[in-house]
Amino acid sequence: MTELLTQFALLLVGGALVNNILLTRFVGLCPFFGVSGSMKASVGMAAAVVFVMMLASTATWIFWNWLLVPLGVGNFLYIPVFILVIASLVQFVELYLKKTTPALHRSLGIYLPLITTNCAVLATATESVRPGFFKLNIEYTFTFPETIVYTLGVALGFGFALISFAALRERLDVAPVPAFMKGAPISFITAGLLSFGYVGLAGLFGL
Amino acid sequence: MNEWIGVFKRGLSLDNPLVVLMIGLCPTLAVSTKLDGTFFLALSVLFVLTTSSVLISLLRSAIPELVRIPVFIVVIASFVTIVDLSLQAYLPDIYRFLGVWIPLIVVNCIILGRAEAFAYHNPPRLALADGLGMGLGFAGAILLLAAVRELIGSGQIVFLETTLIELPQWYRAPGVVMLFPGAFIVFGFIIAAISAINRRLYSRTTHPVPACTITEGGDVR
């Protein structure tokens, strides 16, 4: 039992901090620069990402293990199948929220379509079923609980990095910056400095 | 023909997807540590962008407005699968280096964005020009970043085991340029330089904050 809990804790911390998806792996940068101009939008986006990522990983885990692997077509059909599953799932969720809980739809709804084309969701879903993806030789796939915990970690790490960057950018707007660095260039350099902090965590707990 | 060249040139200059519109950033920053790996990523994006633009343009009267985004995604995903399997078969080392970035070409906003904004409304002839122009514009910018990072960060540029440029012995390479923070910082300086040049040449201020989003109506911008 303790062993299991330790492993889950490691997956959570590993996904959230040590391998932070935004700042140490560059997955999902579009919303990172796109919505971080406003704090409110960042919080909404972070919540929507946690929600969609959990759903997407659950769905793709089921499709991978119950459909693609038994049929033996996983290796060449996973890209179209995963992206279609994620896209249609997001669409359904949006319709469902619109009908049942309009208040939640108003706060999360506008971010949902954006997330379909967010690479972080597809990357996490792909990784959960093919965790050896970064090192292609490992033949090990996550069990279902492991997938859920890992995805939760990645999504929380995404939200944390996004919100902290939004807070930095609010201060950046009033800072005296040389004219040629204004706007996007200084944002990139700030992101670079923030990224130093995360890179410093590499090797924590042997992750 | 003039129209064709006009469309082709846009992606290379004022509408460059990477340094002006700033879309498709993720693979750019992540893989640009090595020139040869970056070269094959750029080639893959160019291939997928051009072929999917032309195919979507050919099918444009057959694709219903309502389900166009899923159709685009399926078309793009098929071409990405071709690239994925070809690289895996013929260039396994490069494939291992690029890793998850090959399947992630599917969600690269340059490709979906061009399908939505251009290929869906224009004949195949012009879609080809747009795909080639945007693809080459992307390739140029990402290769520039990779060359700068590899040269500064490791003191030499190696292309498929051939050393192209080597800095003298006394040069101590700052390894941080090869790390993740280095990518952000080098890219920040590159776009600052390019926007300064653009302001001189075209008296045009660039750089709204990058956006790669689908708006509520389903438009990619």
XYZ file of C-alpha atoms in Angstrom:
428
model
C 0.000 0.000 0.000
C 2.713 2.462 0.996
C 4.624 1.490 -2.100
C 1.619 2.253 -4.254
C 1.068 5.616 -2.592
C 4.733 6.509 -2.996
C 4.551 5.672 -6.648
C 1.442 7.794 -7.125
C 3.035 10.707 -5.274
C 6.116 10.425 -7.492
C 3.980 10.389 -10.636
C 2.095 13.462 -9.423
C 5.180 15.483 -8.513
C 7.030 14.261 -11.568
C 4.220 15.305 -13.888
C 3.534 18.632 -12.194
C 6.938 20.046 -11.290
C 9.936 18.063 -12.431
C 8.668 17.515 -15.965
C 6.487 20.617 -16.075
C 4.803 20.408 -19.424
C 5.033 24.124 -20.245
C 8.380 25.236 -18.964
C 10.602 22.204 -19.256
C 9.093 20.511 -22.284
C 7.495 23.304 -24.315
C 4.253 21.451 -24.890
C 1.182 23.694 -25.016
C 2.896 27.035 -25.399
C 0.142 28.627 -27.477
C -2.269 29.275 -24.593
C 0.723 30.022 -22.382
C 1.486 33.141 -24.408
C -2.039 33.596 -25.761
C -4.118 33.940 -22.609
C -1.539 34.853 -19.969
C -2.133 38.553 -20.664
C -5.079 38.425 -18.323
C -5.172 36.798 -14.918
C -8.865 35.950 -15.124
C -8.506 34.208 -18.476
C -5.523 32.245 -17.175
C -7.453 30.885 -14.209
C -10.329 29.878 -16.501
C -7.954 28.254 -18.961
C -6.150 26.354 -16.201
C -9.414 24.956 -14.858
C -10.595 23.977 -18.325
C -7.289 22.242 -19.056
C -7.467 20.154 -15.872
C -10.997 19.119 -16.803
C -10.370 18.312 -20.471
C -7.044 16.567 -19.889
C -8.554 14.163 -17.359
C -11.419 13.355 -19.721
C -9.161 13.011 -22.745
C -6.690 10.708 -21.042
C -9.492 8.517 -19.703
C -11.064 8.233 -23.136
C -7.828 7.592 -25.006
C -6.711 5.017 -22.424
C -9.944 3.111 -23.009
C -9.670 3.388 -26.792
C -6.016 2.329 -26.780
C -6.339 -0.656 -24.451
C -9.745 -1.946 -25.449
C -9.826 -1.175 -29.146
C -6.538 -0.303 -30.816
C -4.304 -2.860 -29.075
C -6.676 -5.850 -29.425
C -7.117 -5.011 -33.111
C -3.361 -4.621 -33.519
C -3.611 -1.260 -35.283
C -2.301 0.977 -32.492
C 0.976 1.986 -34.072
C -0.385 3.504 -37.225
C -3.872 4.610 -36.225
C -3.218 6.235 -32.892
C -2.718 9.777 -34.215
C -6.034 10.158 -36.089
C -7.998 8.167 -33.503
C -6.715 10.128 -30.509
C -7.181 13.557 -32.011
C -10.684 12.686 -33.206
C -11.662 11.240 -29.831
C -10.397 14.363 -28.075
C -12.028 16.769 -30.530
C -15.423 15.100 -30.440
C -15.313 14.634 -26.675
C -14.656 18.334 -26.147
C -17.519 19.164 -28.493
C -19.917 16.897 -26.582
C -18.853 18.272 -23.233
C -19.414 21.797 -24.474
C -22.929 20.991 -25.694
C -23.723 19.175 -22.467
C -22.519 22.063 -20.289
C -24.468 24.546 -22.394
C -27.699 22.591 -21.812
C -27.295 21.640 -18.165
C -25.126 24.183 -16.373
C -25.100 27.490 -18.250
C -23.182 29.199 -15.446
C -20.271 26.770 -15.714
C -20.467 26.988 -19.483
C -20.122 30.764 -19.353
C -16.948 30.579 -17.297
C -15.298 27.536 -18.926
C -17.062 27.333 -22.284
C -15.005 29.760 -24.318
C -11.802 27.933 -23.455
C -13.032 24.489 -24.413
C -12.718 24.761 -28.224
C -9.258 26.275 -27.843
C -8.095 23.242 -25.971
C -8.841 20.852 -28.819
C -5.894 22.230 -30.721
C -3.747 22.474 -27.615
C -0.876 20.072 -27.994
C -0.633 19.510 -24.225
C -3.795 17.416 -24.217
C -2.758 15.209 -27.123
C 0.769 14.877 -25.774
C -0.390 13.780 -22.323
C -2.908 11.344 -23.755
C -0.268 9.856 -26.049
C 2.259 9.625 -23.267
C -0.131 7.901 -20.884
C -0.605 4.997 -23.234
C 2.889 5.070 -24.634
C 4.921 6.339 -21.676
C 8.124 5.235 -23.287
C 7.483 7.799 -25.935
C 10.420 9.942 -25.015
C 12.592 6.865 -24.735
C 11.145 4.572 -27.315
C 12.621 1.339 -26.003
C 10.579 1.039 -22.834
C 7.768 -1.461 -23.195
C 5.607 -0.386 -20.296
C 2.155 1.118 -20.300
C 0.434 2.854 -17.425
C -2.383 1.135 -15.603
C -5.600 3.099 -15.448
C -5.045 4.642 -11.978
C -1.499 5.573 -12.957
C -2.791 7.335 -16.059
C -5.269 9.337 -14.004
C -2.699 10.378 -11.397
C -0.078 11.281 -13.993
C -2.571 13.317 -16.019
C -3.751 15.150 -12.923
C -0.138 16.022 -12.121
C 0.561 17.300 -15.620
C -2.636 19.358 -15.695
C -1.973 20.917 -12.288
C 1.570 21.756 -13.353
C 0.194 23.401 -16.478
C -2.251 25.484 -14.447
C 0.357 26.513 -11.915
C 2.875 27.614 -14.535
C 0.226 29.481 -16.526
C -1.136 31.398 -13.529
C 2.289 32.314 -12.181
C 3.331 33.573 -15.619
C 0.137 35.633 -15.909
C 0.948 37.234 -12.562
C 4.453 38.106 -13.793
C 3.109 39.601 -16.989
C 0.763 41.904 -15.118
C 3.796 43.433 -13.445
C 5.686 43.471 -16.724
C 3.106 45.768 -18.300
C 4.107 48.631 -16.028
C 7.844 47.902 -15.995
C 10.227 50.195 -17.921
C 11.367 48.025 -20.841
C 13.518 49.169 -23.809
C 11.302 49.885 -26.801
C 12.622 47.107 -29.029
C 12.019 44.482 -26.333
C 8.440 45.521 -25.569
C 5.646 43.001 -25.962
C 6.500 39.515 -27.090
C 10.344 39.566 -26.798
C 10.398 40.504 -23.114
C 7.662 37.939 -22.417
C 9.850 35.228 -23.904
C 12.820 36.247 -21.810
C 10.660 36.301 -18.674
C 9.426 32.830 -19.523
C 13.044 31.766 -19.923
C 13.905 33.008 -16.435
C 10.843 31.264 -14.999
C 11.926 28.117 -16.787
C 15.300 28.217 -14.983
C 13.443 27.556 -11.753
C 11.824 24.437 -13.119
C 15.000 23.137 -14.721
C 16.579 23.419 -11.284
C 14.155 20.782 -10.038
C 15.471 18.141 -12.450
C 16.682 15.095 -10.608
C 14.460 15.723 -7.581
C 13.574 12.345 -5.990
C 15.515 10.716 -8.806
C 12.883 11.668 -11.358
C 1.256 33.667 -62.218
C 1.877 36.970 -60.433
C -0.875 36.116 -58.002
C 0.810 32.760 -57.352
C 4.138 34.400 -56.571
C 2.403 36.986 -54.399
C 0.780 34.291 -52.289
C 4.014 32.300 -52.163
C 6.070 35.259 -50.969
C 3.744 36.244 -48.130
C 4.691 33.326 -45.908
C 8.362 34.097 -46.404
C 8.199 37.734 -45.370
C 5.482 39.788 -43.769
C 3.215 36.911 -42.765
C 5.953 34.578 -41.582
C 4.154 32.150 -39.287
C 6.897 31.929 -36.713
C 8.573 35.277 -36.201
C 5.675 37.560 -37.159
C 2.441 35.713 -36.439
C 4.130 33.617 -33.747
C 2.182 30.424 -34.150
C 3.593 26.921 -34.007
C 5.979 27.837 -31.221
C 6.073 24.582 -29.295
C 8.087 22.373 -31.680
C 10.231 25.357 -32.600
C 11.518 25.930 -29.108
C 11.650 22.270 -28.146
C 13.671 20.682 -30.929
C 15.879 23.552 -32.073
C 18.990 22.297 -30.273
C 20.314 20.388 -33.270
C 20.342 21.554 -36.836
C 19.832 18.150 -38.462
C 16.882 17.075 -36.333
C 15.330 20.490 -36.855
C 15.850 20.179 -40.585
C 13.786 16.986 -40.712
C 11.067 18.507 -38.527
C 10.888 21.493 -40.881
C 10.757 19.125 -43.851
C 7.922 17.146 -42.224
C 5.931 20.291 -41.502
C 6.503 21.540 -45.058
C 5.298 18.203 -46.456
C 2.206 17.985 -44.251
C 1.317 21.648 -44.756
C 1.604 21.543 -48.541
C -0.136 18.213 -49.112
C -2.969 18.877 -46.672
C -3.519 22.385 -48.079
C -3.804 21.025 -51.608
C -6.071 18.131 -50.601
C -8.379 20.324 -48.527
C -8.538 22.816 -51.352
C -9.476 20.031 -53.803
C -12.178 18.778 -51.436
C -13.405 22.231 -50.440
C -16.781 21.995 -52.190
C -17.417 18.556 -50.679
C -16.669 19.477 -47.059
C -19.751 20.745 -45.182
C -19.166 23.974 -43.288
C -20.312 22.500 -39.951
C -17.894 19.594 -39.722
C -14.967 21.204 -41.513
C -12.611 21.254 -38.502
C -12.875 17.477 -37.850
C -12.404 16.848 -41.575
C -9.297 19.050 -41.643
C -7.961 17.203 -38.623
C -8.472 13.805 -40.246
C -6.738 14.919 -43.453
C -3.825 16.389 -41.506
C -3.590 13.344 -39.217
C -3.343 11.009 -42.212
C -0.394 12.898 -43.670
C 1.252 13.072 -40.263
C 0.902 9.295 -39.954
C 2.724 8.927 -43.282
C 5.575 11.082 -41.968
C 5.579 9.272 -38.619
C 5.935 5.828 -40.172
C 8.440 6.911 -42.846
C 10.780 8.533 -40.333
C 10.466 5.530 -38.043
C 11.454 3.236 -40.910
C 14.223 5.189 -42.624
C 15.683 7.596 -40.045
C 15.259 5.962 -36.619
C 17.820 8.215 -34.914
C 16.096 11.381 -36.078
C 12.748 9.859 -35.110
C 14.006 9.190 -31.602
C 15.329 12.753 -31.345
C 12.046 14.298 -32.499
C 9.965 11.921 -30.336
C 6.527 13.210 -29.504
C 6.887 16.210 -31.849
C 6.056 14.197 -34.936
C 2.519 13.182 -33.795
C 2.106 16.692 -32.414
C 2.374 18.148 -35.941
C -1.362 17.338 -36.078
C -2.156 20.065 -33.589
C 0.356 22.542 -35.001
C -1.726 25.653 -35.449
C 0.092 26.743 -38.612
C -1.374 23.805 -40.508
C -4.929 23.974 -39.186
C -4.811 27.758 -39.415
C -3.801 27.759 -43.102
C -6.402 25.090 -43.902
C -9.095 27.214 -42.318
C -7.941 30.644 -43.418
C -6.670 29.901 -46.909
C -6.992 26.422 -48.403
C -10.716 26.100 -47.666
C -11.505 29.215 -49.726
C -8.994 29.041 -52.584
C -8.214 26.863 -55.610
C -5.513 24.139 -55.305
C -3.033 26.142 -57.391
C -2.982 28.949 -54.813
C -3.238 26.533 -51.871
C -0.016 24.945 -53.127
C 1.679 28.366 -53.217
C 0.432 29.185 -49.729
C 1.492 25.816 -48.305
C 4.962 26.043 -49.844
C 5.435 29.666 -48.811
C 4.283 29.204 -45.234
C 6.195 25.923 -44.918
C 9.420 27.469 -46.195
C 8.906 30.516 -44.000
C 8.537 28.248 -40.990
C 11.563 26.195 -42.064
C 13.714 29.293 -42.511
C 12.896 30.684 -39.090
C 13.271 27.407 -37.199
C 16.576 26.594 -38.969
C 17.894 30.057 -38.072
C 17.039 29.480 -34.417
C 18.563 25.984 -34.465
C 21.755 27.188 -36.133
C 22.179 30.027 -33.627
C 21.507 27.777 -30.664
C 23.745 24.951 -31.800
C 26.595 27.288 -32.706
C 26.489 29.284 -29.466
C 25.584 26.359 -27.255
C 28.008 23.722 -28.483
C 30.565 25.703 -30.487
C 29.972 23.747 -33.668
C 27.301 22.868 -36.168
C 27.009 19.212 -37.078
C 24.748 18.045 -39.857
C 24.278 14.254 -40.014
C 27.762 13.611 -38.611
C 29.462 16.165 -40.891
C 30.865 19.166 -39.044
C 29.917 22.285 -40.974
C 31.280 25.039 -38.738
C 33.550 24.799 -35.758
C 34.469 27.684 -33.483
C 38.122 27.930 -32.340
C 39.326 26.033 -29.264
C 39.313 29.020 -26.898
C 35.540 29.342 -27.224
C 33.793 28.122 -24.083
C 30.239 27.175 -25.002
C 27.600 28.318 -22.515
C 25.604 25.121 -22.099
C 22.536 26.976 -20.903
C 21.692 27.920 -24.488
C 21.021 24.240 -25.173
C 18.742 23.941 -22.154
C 15.086 24.904 -22.095
C 15.459 28.425 -20.650
C 18.021 29.186 -23.355
C 15.433 28.503 -26.040
C 13.085 31.154 -24.685
C 15.839 33.705 -24.265
C 17.488 33.189 -27.665
C 14.099 33.266 -29.378
C 13.198 36.444 -27.493
C 16.311 38.174 -28.822
C 15.746 36.863 -32.359
C 12.202 38.225 -32.568
C 13.330 41.502 -31.004
C 15.950 41.810 -33.758
C 13.479 40.903 -36.482
C 10.894 43.351 -35.246
C 13.536 46.083 -35.158
C 14.471 45.263 -38.775
C 10.819 45.192 -39.809
C 10.252 48.564 -38.233
C 13.183 50.002 -40.196
C 12.244 48.426 -43.516
C 8.472 48.523 -43.549
C 7.839 51.061 -40.784
C 5.504 48.497 -39.341
C 5.290 47.538 -35.709
C 4.957 43.825 -35.300
C 4.206 41.626 -32.358
C 0.858 41.629 -30.974
C 1.020 38.886 -28.373
C 0.948 35.545 -30.182
C -2.386 33.904 -30.541
C -3.157 30.455 -31.736
C -6.720 29.947 -30.925
C -10.017 28.864 -32.293
C -12.575 31.542 -31.591
C -16.100 30.714 -30.587
C -17.269 30.671 -34.176
C -14.641 28.058 -34.915
C -12.211 30.343 -36.727
C -8.557 29.605 -36.214
C -6.456 32.688 -35.862
